[in-house]
Tab-separated table of C-alpha atoms and ligand atoms in Angstrom:
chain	number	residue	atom	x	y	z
U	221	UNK	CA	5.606	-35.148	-46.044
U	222	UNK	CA	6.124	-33.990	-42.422
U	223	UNK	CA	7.751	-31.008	-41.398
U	224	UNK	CA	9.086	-31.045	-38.581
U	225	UNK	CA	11.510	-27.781	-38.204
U	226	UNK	CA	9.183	-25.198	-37.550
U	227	UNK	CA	11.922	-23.356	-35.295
U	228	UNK	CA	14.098	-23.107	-38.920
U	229	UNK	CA	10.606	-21.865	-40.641
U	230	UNK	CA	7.424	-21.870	-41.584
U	231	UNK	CA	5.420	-21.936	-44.590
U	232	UNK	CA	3.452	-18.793	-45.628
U	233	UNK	CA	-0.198	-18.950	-44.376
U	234	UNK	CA	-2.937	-18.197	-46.588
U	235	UNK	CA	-3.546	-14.759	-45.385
U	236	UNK	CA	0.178	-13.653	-45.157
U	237	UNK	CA	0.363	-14.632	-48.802
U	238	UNK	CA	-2.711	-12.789	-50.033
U	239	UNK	CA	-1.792	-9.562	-47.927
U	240	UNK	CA	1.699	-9.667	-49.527
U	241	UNK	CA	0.809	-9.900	-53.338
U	242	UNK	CA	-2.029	-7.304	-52.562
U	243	UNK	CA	0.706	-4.803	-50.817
U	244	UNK	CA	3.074	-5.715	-53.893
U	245	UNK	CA	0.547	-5.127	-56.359
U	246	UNK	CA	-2.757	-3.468	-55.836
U	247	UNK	CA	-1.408	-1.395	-52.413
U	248	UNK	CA	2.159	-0.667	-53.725
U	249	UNK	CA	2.746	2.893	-52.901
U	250	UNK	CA	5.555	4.246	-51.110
U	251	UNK	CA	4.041	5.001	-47.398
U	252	UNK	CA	6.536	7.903	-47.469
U	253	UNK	CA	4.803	9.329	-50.795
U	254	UNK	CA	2.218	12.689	-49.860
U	255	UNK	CA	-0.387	11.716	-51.430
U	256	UNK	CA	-3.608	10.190	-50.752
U	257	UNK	CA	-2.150	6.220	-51.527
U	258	UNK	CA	0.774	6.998	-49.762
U	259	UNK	CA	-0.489	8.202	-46.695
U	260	UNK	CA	-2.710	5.060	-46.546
U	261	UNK	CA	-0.477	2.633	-46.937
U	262	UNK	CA	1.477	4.524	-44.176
U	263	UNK	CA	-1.519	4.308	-41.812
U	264	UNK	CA	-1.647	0.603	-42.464
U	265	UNK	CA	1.871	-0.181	-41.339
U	266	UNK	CA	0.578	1.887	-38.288
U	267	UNK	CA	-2.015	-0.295	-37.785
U	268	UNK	CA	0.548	-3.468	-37.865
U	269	UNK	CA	2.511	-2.077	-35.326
U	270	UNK	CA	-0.427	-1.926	-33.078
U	271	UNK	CA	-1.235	-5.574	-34.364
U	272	UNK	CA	2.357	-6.784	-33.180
U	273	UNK	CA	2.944	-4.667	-30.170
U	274	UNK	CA	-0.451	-5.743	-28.987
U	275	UNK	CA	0.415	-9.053	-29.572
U	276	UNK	CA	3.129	-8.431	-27.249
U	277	UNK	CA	0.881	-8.195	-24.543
U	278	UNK	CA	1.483	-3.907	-24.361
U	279	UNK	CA	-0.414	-0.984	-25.128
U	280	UNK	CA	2.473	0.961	-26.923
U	281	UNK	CA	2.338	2.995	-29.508
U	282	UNK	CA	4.825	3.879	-32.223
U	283	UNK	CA	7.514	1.843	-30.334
U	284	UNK	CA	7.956	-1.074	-33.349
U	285	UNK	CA	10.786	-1.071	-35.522
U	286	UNK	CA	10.613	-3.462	-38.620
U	287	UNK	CA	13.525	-4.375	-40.205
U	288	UNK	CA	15.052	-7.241	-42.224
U	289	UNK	CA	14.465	-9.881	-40.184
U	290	UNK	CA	15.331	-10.776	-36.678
U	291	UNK	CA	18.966	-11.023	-37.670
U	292	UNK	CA	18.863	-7.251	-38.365
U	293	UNK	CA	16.766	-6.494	-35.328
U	294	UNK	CA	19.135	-8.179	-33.076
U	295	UNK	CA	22.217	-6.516	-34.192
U	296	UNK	CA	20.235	-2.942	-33.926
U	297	UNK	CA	19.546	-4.177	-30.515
U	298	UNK	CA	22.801	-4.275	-29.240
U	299	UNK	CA	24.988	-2.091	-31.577
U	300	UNK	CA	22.296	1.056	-31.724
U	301	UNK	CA	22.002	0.527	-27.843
U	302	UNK	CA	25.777	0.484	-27.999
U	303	UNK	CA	27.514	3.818	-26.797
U	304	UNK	CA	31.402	4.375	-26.038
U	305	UNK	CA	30.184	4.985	-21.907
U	306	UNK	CA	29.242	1.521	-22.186
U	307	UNK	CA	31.503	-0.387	-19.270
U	308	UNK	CA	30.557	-3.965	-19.853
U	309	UNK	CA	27.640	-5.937	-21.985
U	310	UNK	CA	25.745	-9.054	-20.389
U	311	UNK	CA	24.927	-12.364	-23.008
U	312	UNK	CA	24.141	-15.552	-22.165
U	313	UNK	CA	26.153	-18.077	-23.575
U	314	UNK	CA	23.211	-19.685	-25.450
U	315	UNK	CA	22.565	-16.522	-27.101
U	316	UNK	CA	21.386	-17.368	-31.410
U	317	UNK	CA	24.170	-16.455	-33.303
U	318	UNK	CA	22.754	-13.053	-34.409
U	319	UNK	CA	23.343	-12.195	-30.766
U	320	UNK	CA	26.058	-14.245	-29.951
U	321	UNK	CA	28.767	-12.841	-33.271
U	322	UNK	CA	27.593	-10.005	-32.114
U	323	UNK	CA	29.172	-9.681	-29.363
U	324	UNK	CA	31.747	-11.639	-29.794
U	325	UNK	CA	32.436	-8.794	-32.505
U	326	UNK	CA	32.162	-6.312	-29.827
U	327	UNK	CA	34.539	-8.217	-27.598
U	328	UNK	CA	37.093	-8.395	-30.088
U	329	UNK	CA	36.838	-4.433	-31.034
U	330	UNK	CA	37.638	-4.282	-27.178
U	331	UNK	CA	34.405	-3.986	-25.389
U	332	UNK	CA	34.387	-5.844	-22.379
U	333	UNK	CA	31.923	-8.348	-22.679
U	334	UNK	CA	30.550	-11.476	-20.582
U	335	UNK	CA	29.025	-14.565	-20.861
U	336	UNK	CA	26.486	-15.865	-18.450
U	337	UNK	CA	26.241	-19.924	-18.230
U	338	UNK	CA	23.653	-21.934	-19.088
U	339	UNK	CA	22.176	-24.951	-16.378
U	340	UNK	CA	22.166	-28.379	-17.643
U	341	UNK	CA	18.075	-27.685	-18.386
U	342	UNK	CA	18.982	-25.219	-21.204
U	343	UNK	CA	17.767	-22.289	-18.878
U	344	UNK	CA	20.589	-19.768	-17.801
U	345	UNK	CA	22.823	-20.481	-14.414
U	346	UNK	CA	20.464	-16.999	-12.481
U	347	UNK	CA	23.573	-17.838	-9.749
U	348	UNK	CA	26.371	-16.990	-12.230
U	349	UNK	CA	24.365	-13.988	-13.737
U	350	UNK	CA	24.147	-12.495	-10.330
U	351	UNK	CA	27.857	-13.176	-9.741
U	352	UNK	CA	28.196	-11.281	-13.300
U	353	UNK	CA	25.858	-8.286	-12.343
U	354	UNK	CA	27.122	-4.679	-10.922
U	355	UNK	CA	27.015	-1.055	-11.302
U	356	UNK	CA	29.110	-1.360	-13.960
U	357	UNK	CA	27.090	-3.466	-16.874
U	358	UNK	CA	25.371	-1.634	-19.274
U	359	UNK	CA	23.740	-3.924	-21.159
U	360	UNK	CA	22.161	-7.277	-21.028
U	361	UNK	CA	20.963	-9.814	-23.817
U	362	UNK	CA	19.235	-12.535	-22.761
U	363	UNK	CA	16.942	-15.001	-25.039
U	364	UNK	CA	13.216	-15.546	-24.317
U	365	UNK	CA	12.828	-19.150	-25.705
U	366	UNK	CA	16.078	-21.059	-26.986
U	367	UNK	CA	15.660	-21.778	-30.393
U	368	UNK	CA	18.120	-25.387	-29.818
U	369	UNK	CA	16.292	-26.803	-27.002
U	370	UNK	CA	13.255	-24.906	-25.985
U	371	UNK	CA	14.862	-23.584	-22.687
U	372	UNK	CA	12.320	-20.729	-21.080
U	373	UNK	CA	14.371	-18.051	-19.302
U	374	UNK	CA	13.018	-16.335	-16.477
U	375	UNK	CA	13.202	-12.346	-18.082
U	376	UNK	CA	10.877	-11.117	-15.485
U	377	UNK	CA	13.984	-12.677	-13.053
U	378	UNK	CA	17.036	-11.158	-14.602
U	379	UNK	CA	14.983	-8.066	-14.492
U	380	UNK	CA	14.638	-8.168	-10.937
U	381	UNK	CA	18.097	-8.687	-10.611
U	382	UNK	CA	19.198	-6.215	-12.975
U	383	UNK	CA	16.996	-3.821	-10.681
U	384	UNK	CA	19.140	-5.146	-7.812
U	385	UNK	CA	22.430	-4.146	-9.334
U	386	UNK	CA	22.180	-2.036	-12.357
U	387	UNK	CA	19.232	-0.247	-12.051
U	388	UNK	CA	19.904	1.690	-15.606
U	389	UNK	CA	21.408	-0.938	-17.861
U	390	UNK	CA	19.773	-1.491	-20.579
U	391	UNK	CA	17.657	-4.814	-21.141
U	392	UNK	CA	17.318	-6.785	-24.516
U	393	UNK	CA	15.447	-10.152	-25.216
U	394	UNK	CA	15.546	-12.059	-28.474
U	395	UNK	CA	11.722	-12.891	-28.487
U	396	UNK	CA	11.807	-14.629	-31.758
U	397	UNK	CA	11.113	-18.613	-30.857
U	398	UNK	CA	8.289	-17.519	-28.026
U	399	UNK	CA	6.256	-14.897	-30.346
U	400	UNK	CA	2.902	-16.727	-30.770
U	401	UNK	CA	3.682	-19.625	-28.951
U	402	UNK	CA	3.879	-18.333	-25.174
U	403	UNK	CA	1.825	-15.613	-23.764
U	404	UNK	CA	4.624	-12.509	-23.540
U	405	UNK	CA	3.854	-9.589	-21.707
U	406	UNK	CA	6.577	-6.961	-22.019
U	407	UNK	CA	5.838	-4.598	-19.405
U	408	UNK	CA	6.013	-7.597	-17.325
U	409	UNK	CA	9.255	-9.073	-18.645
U	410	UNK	CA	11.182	-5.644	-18.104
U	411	UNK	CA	12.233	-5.438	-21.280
U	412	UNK	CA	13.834	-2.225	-23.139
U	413	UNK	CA	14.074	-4.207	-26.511
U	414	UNK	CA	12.453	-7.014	-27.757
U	415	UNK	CA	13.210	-8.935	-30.947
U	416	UNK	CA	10.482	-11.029	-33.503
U	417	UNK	CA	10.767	-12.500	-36.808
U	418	UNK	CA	7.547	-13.514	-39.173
U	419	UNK	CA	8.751	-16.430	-40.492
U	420	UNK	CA	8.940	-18.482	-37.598
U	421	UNK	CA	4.456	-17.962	-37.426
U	422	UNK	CA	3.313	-18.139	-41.032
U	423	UNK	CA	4.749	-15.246	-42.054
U	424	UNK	CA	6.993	-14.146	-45.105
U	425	UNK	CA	10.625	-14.517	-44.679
U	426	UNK	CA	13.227	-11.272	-44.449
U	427	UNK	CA	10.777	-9.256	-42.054
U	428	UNK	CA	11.383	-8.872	-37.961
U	429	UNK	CA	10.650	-5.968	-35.959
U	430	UNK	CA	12.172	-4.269	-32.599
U	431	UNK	CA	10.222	-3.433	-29.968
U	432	UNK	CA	11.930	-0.397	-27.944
U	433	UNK	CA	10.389	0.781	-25.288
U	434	UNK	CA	11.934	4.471	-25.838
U	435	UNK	CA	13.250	5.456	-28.786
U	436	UNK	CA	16.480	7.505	-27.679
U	437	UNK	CA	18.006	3.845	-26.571
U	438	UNK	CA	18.705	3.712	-30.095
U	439	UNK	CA	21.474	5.396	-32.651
U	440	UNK	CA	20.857	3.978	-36.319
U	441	UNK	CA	22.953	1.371	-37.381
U	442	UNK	CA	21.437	2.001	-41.551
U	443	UNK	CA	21.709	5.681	-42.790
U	444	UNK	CA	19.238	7.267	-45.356
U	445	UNK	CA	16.097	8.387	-45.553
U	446	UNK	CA	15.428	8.595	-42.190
U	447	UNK	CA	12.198	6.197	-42.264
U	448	UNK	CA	10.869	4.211	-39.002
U	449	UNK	CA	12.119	7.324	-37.005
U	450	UNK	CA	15.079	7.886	-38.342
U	451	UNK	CA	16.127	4.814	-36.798
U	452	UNK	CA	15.857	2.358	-39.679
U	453	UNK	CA	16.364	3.918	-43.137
U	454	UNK	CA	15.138	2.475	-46.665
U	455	UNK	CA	11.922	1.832	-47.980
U	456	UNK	CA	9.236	0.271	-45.947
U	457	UNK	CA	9.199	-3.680	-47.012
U	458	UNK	CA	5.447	-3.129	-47.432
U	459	UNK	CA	4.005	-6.304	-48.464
U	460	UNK	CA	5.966	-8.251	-45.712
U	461	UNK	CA	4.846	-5.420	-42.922
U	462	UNK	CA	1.363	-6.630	-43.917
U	463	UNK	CA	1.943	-10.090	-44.240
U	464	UNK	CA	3.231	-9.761	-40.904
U	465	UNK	CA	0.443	-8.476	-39.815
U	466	UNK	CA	-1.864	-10.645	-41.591
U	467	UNK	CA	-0.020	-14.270	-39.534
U	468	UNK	CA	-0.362	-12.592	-35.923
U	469	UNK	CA	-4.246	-11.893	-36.538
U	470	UNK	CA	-3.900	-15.373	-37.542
U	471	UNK	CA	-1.936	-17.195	-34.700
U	472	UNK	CA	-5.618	-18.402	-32.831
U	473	UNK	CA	-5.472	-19.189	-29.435
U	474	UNK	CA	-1.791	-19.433	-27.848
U	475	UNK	CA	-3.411	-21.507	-24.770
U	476	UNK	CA	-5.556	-23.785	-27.252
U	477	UNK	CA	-1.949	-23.579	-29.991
U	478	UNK	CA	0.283	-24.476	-26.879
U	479	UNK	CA	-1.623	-27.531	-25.383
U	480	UNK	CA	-2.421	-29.001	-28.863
U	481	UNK	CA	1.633	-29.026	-29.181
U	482	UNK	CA	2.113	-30.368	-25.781
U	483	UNK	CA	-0.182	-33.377	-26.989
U	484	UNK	CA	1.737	-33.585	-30.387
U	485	UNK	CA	4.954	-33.916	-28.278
U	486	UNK	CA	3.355	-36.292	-25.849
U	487	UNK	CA	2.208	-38.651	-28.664
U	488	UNK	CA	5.338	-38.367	-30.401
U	489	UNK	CA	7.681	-39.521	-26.936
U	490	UNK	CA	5.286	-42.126	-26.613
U	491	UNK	CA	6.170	-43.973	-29.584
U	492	UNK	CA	9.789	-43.647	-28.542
U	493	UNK	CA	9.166	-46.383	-25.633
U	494	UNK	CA	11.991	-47.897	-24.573
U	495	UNK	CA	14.313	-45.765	-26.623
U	496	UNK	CA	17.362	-44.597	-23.697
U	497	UNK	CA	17.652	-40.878	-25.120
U	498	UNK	CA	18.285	-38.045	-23.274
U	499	UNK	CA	15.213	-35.553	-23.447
U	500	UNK	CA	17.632	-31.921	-23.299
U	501	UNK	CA	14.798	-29.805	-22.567
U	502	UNK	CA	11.661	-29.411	-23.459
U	503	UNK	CA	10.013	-26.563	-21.711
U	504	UNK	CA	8.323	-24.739	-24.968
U	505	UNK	CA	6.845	-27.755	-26.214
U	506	UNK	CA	7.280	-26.721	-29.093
U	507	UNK	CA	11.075	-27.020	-29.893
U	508	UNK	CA	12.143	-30.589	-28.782
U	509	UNK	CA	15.874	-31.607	-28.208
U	510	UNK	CA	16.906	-35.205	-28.085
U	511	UNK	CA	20.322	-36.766	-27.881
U	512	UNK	CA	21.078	-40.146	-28.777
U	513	UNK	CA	24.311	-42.125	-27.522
U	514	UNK	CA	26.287	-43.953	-29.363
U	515	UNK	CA	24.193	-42.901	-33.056
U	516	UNK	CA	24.839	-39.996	-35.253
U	517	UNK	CA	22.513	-37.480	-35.221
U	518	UNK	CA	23.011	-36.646	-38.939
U	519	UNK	CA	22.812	-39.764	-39.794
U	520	UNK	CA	19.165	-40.047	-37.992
U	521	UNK	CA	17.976	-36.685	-39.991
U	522	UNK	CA	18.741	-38.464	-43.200
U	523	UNK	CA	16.775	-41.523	-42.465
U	524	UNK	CA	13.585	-39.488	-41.589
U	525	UNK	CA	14.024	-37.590	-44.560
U	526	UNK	CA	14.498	-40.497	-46.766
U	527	UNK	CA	11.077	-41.578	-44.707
U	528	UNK	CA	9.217	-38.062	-45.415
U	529	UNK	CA	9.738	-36.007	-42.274
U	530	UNK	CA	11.957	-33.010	-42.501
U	531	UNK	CA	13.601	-32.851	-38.891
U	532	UNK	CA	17.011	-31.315	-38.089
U	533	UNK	CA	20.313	-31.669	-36.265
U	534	UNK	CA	19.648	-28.089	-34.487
U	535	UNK	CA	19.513	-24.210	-35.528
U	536	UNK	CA	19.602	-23.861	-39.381
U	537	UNK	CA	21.876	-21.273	-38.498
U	538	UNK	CA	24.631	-23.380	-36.728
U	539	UNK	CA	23.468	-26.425	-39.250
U	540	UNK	CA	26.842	-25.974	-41.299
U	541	UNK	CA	29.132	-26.042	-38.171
U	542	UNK	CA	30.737	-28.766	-36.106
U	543	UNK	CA	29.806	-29.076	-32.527
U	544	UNK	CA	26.732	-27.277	-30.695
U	545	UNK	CA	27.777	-24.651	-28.896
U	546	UNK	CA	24.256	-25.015	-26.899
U	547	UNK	CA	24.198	-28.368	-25.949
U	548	UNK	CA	28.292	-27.987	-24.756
U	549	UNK	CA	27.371	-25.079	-22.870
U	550	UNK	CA	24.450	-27.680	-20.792
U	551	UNK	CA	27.018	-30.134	-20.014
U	552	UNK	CA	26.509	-32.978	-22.731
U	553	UNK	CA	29.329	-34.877	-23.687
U	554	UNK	CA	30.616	-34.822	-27.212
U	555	UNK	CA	28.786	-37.940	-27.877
U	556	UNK	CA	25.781	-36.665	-26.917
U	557	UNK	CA	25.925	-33.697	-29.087
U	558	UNK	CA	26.867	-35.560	-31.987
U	559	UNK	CA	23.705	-37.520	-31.471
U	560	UNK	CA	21.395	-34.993	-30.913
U	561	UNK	CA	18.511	-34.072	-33.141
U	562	UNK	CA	15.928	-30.976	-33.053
U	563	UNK	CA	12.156	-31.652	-33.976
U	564	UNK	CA	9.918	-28.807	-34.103
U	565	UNK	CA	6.663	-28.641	-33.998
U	566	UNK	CA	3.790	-26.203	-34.868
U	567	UNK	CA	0.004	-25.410	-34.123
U	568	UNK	CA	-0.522	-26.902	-37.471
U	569	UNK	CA	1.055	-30.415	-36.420
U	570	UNK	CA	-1.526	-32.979	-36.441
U	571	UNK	CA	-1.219	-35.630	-33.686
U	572	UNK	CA	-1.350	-38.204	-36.523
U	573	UNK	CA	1.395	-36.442	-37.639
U	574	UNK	CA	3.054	-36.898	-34.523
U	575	UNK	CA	2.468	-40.334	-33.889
U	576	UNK	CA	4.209	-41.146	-37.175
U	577	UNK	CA	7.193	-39.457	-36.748
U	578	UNK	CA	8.059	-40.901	-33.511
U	579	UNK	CA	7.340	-44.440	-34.933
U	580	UNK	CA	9.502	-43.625	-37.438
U	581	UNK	CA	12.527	-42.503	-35.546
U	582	UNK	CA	11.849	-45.493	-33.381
U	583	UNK	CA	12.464	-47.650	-36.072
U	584	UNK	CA	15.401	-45.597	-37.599
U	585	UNK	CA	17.200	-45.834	-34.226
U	586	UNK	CA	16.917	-49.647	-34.279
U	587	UNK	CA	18.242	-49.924	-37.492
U	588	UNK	CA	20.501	-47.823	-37.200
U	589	UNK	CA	21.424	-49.653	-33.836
U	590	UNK	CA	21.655	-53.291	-35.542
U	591	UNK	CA	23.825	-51.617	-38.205
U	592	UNK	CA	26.469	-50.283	-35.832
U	593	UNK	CA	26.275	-54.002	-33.978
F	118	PMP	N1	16.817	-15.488	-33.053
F	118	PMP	C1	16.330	-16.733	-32.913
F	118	PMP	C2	16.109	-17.271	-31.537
F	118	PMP	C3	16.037	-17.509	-34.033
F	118	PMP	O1	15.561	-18.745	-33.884
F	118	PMP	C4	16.263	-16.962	-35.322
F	118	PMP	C5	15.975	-17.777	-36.574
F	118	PMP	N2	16.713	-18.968	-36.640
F	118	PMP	C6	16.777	-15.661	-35.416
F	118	PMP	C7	17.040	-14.962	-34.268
F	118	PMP	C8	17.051	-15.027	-36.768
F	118	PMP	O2	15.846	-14.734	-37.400
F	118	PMP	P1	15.769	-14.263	-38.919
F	118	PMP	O3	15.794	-15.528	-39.721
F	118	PMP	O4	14.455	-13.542	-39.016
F	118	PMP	O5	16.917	-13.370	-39.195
């Protein structure tokens, strides 16, 4: 088989898994417990904070929230930066859903909230955000890497402009499709909050951490105990924390991960020859969006599974709804989006690999072609 949805997931890496049935069974203690086990395990998740926030090109330190997932971290984001001063909230249109609902949430509890535009490259319209920017926005939400098409927004620009206009609103990045595939740099980015996920780079599902640069950005959105500074209540999720740990030591080389991609995605075009598709964007090489005209692209996901390779029609998370709220937002016409696909690769995609599943979409597309004749 070939998987290629890495964007939807990623399978567990050796390491990850080991860490997280030796943090479930051998290292199980509650890092909130006084005594001697407890206190270790505690210093460990300290240590994969450092891990991660080093990873995130900073020298922070107890400035990592873990949570649930990047879901989670992305609605503490924007509803524990939330406060009633607040006079308008900044997201880009292409925003995942666990930004997006968000604030559409927000919007309808009467917040006044904005949407800046995407350009037909996926990236957002920097024009119509600086239209959108004044003293008066609080917040801003704008995606690192798009998880649809591989769009690369500028951060360090809407920074700049934020700087320009609203010196103290606060800024928040959903970092989860770039973690481990781009070099990030917070402190160059300009961030105040920065989202990640494990599952997208070999790690176990239902972990994500927020990066905040200070703490009193944030009002809880969970109540309890009053773990990860009072901030995020309940039981540390242990075995995942490590785990977590475990696939960032692991990522290698992003340069040496990021060209190998590049070639993966080069070999795979190259078998699409004379194929008219439209290429939506592929700046992060390693999320890949292609539209077809005139085919279904559901239809085209089926006939590569029924061939072995796992591809998809877009985010897992949007999988289950008509249209593509993305791809509209870039300009394509409904026939475009309906004949889009998503392939995704990772640093673990071998250019065989890669060769094959171009071939075989090749020949899907013709026969799928000759059928509709
Ligand atoms: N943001 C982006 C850009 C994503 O791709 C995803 C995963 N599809 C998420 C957030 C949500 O991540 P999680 O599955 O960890 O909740």
């Amino acid at each position: 088989m070939v998987y290629l949805d890495n964007s939807a997931t990623t399978p567990i890496c050796n390491k990850a898994l080991e860490t997280l049935v030796k943090y479930s069974s051998e290292n199980y203690y509650n890092p909130s417990a006084i005594y001697l086990q407890g206190v270790s395990v505690n210093s460990d998740i300290e240590s994969a904070k450092q891990t991660i926030t080093n990873a995130l090109g900073v020298k922070y330190n107890n400035n990592l929230i873990f949570t649930s997932g990047a879901t989670e971290a992305n609605n503490l984001a924007i509803l524990g930066a939330y406060r009633k001063s607040f006079k308008k909230m900044l997201f880009s249109v292409g925003e995942h859903p666990s930004v997006y609902n968000v604030a559409l949430e927000l919007k309808k509890r009467g917040v006044d909230v904005d949407f800046v535009k995407l350009q037909q490259n996926g990236e957002i319209d920097y024009i119509d955000l600086e239209n959108k920017l004044n003293k008066e926005v609080s917040f801003i939400s704008i995606m690192l890497v798009n998880n649809e098409t591989g769009a690369i927004n500028d951060i360090h620009r809407v920074f700049e402009l934020k700087n320009k206009y609203c010196p103290d609103a606060i800024l928040h990045s959903d970092g989860v499709q770039a973690f481990g595939k781009i070099k990030i740099n917070l402190d160059f980015l300009g961030v105040d909050l920065f989202t990640v996920s494990a599952h997208k780079i070999f790690g176990p599902k239902g972990i994500g951490a927020l990066f905040v640069k200070n703490k009193n950005l944030l009002n809880p959105i969970i109540f309890g105990g009053g773990q990860e500074y009072g901030i995020r209540s309940g039981t540390e999720n242990v075995g995942a924390i490590m785990a977590f740990k475990s696939a960032v030591d692991d990522f290698g080389n992003i340069k040496d991960n990021y060209n190998h991609v590049s070639k993966c995605v080069d070999a795979f075009l190259g078998e699409l020859k004379t194929i008219n598709c439209l290429i939506n964007s592929h700046h992060s090489p390693y999320v890949l969006s292609l539209s077809f005209c005139g085919i279904n692209g559901e239809t085209l996901v089926h006939m590569m599974e029924k061939r072995d390779i796992l591809i998809s029609r877009g985010s897992a998370c949007s999988s289950k709804k008509s249209g593509n709220r993305i791809l509209e937002n870039m300009g394509l016409t409904n026939e475009q989006t309906l004949g889009s696909i998503r392939i995704s690769f990772s640093k673990n995609t071998t250019i065989e690999d890669a060769i094959f599943a171009g071939k075989t979409l090749y020949e899907c597309y013709n026969e799928l072609k000759d059928r509709l004749k």
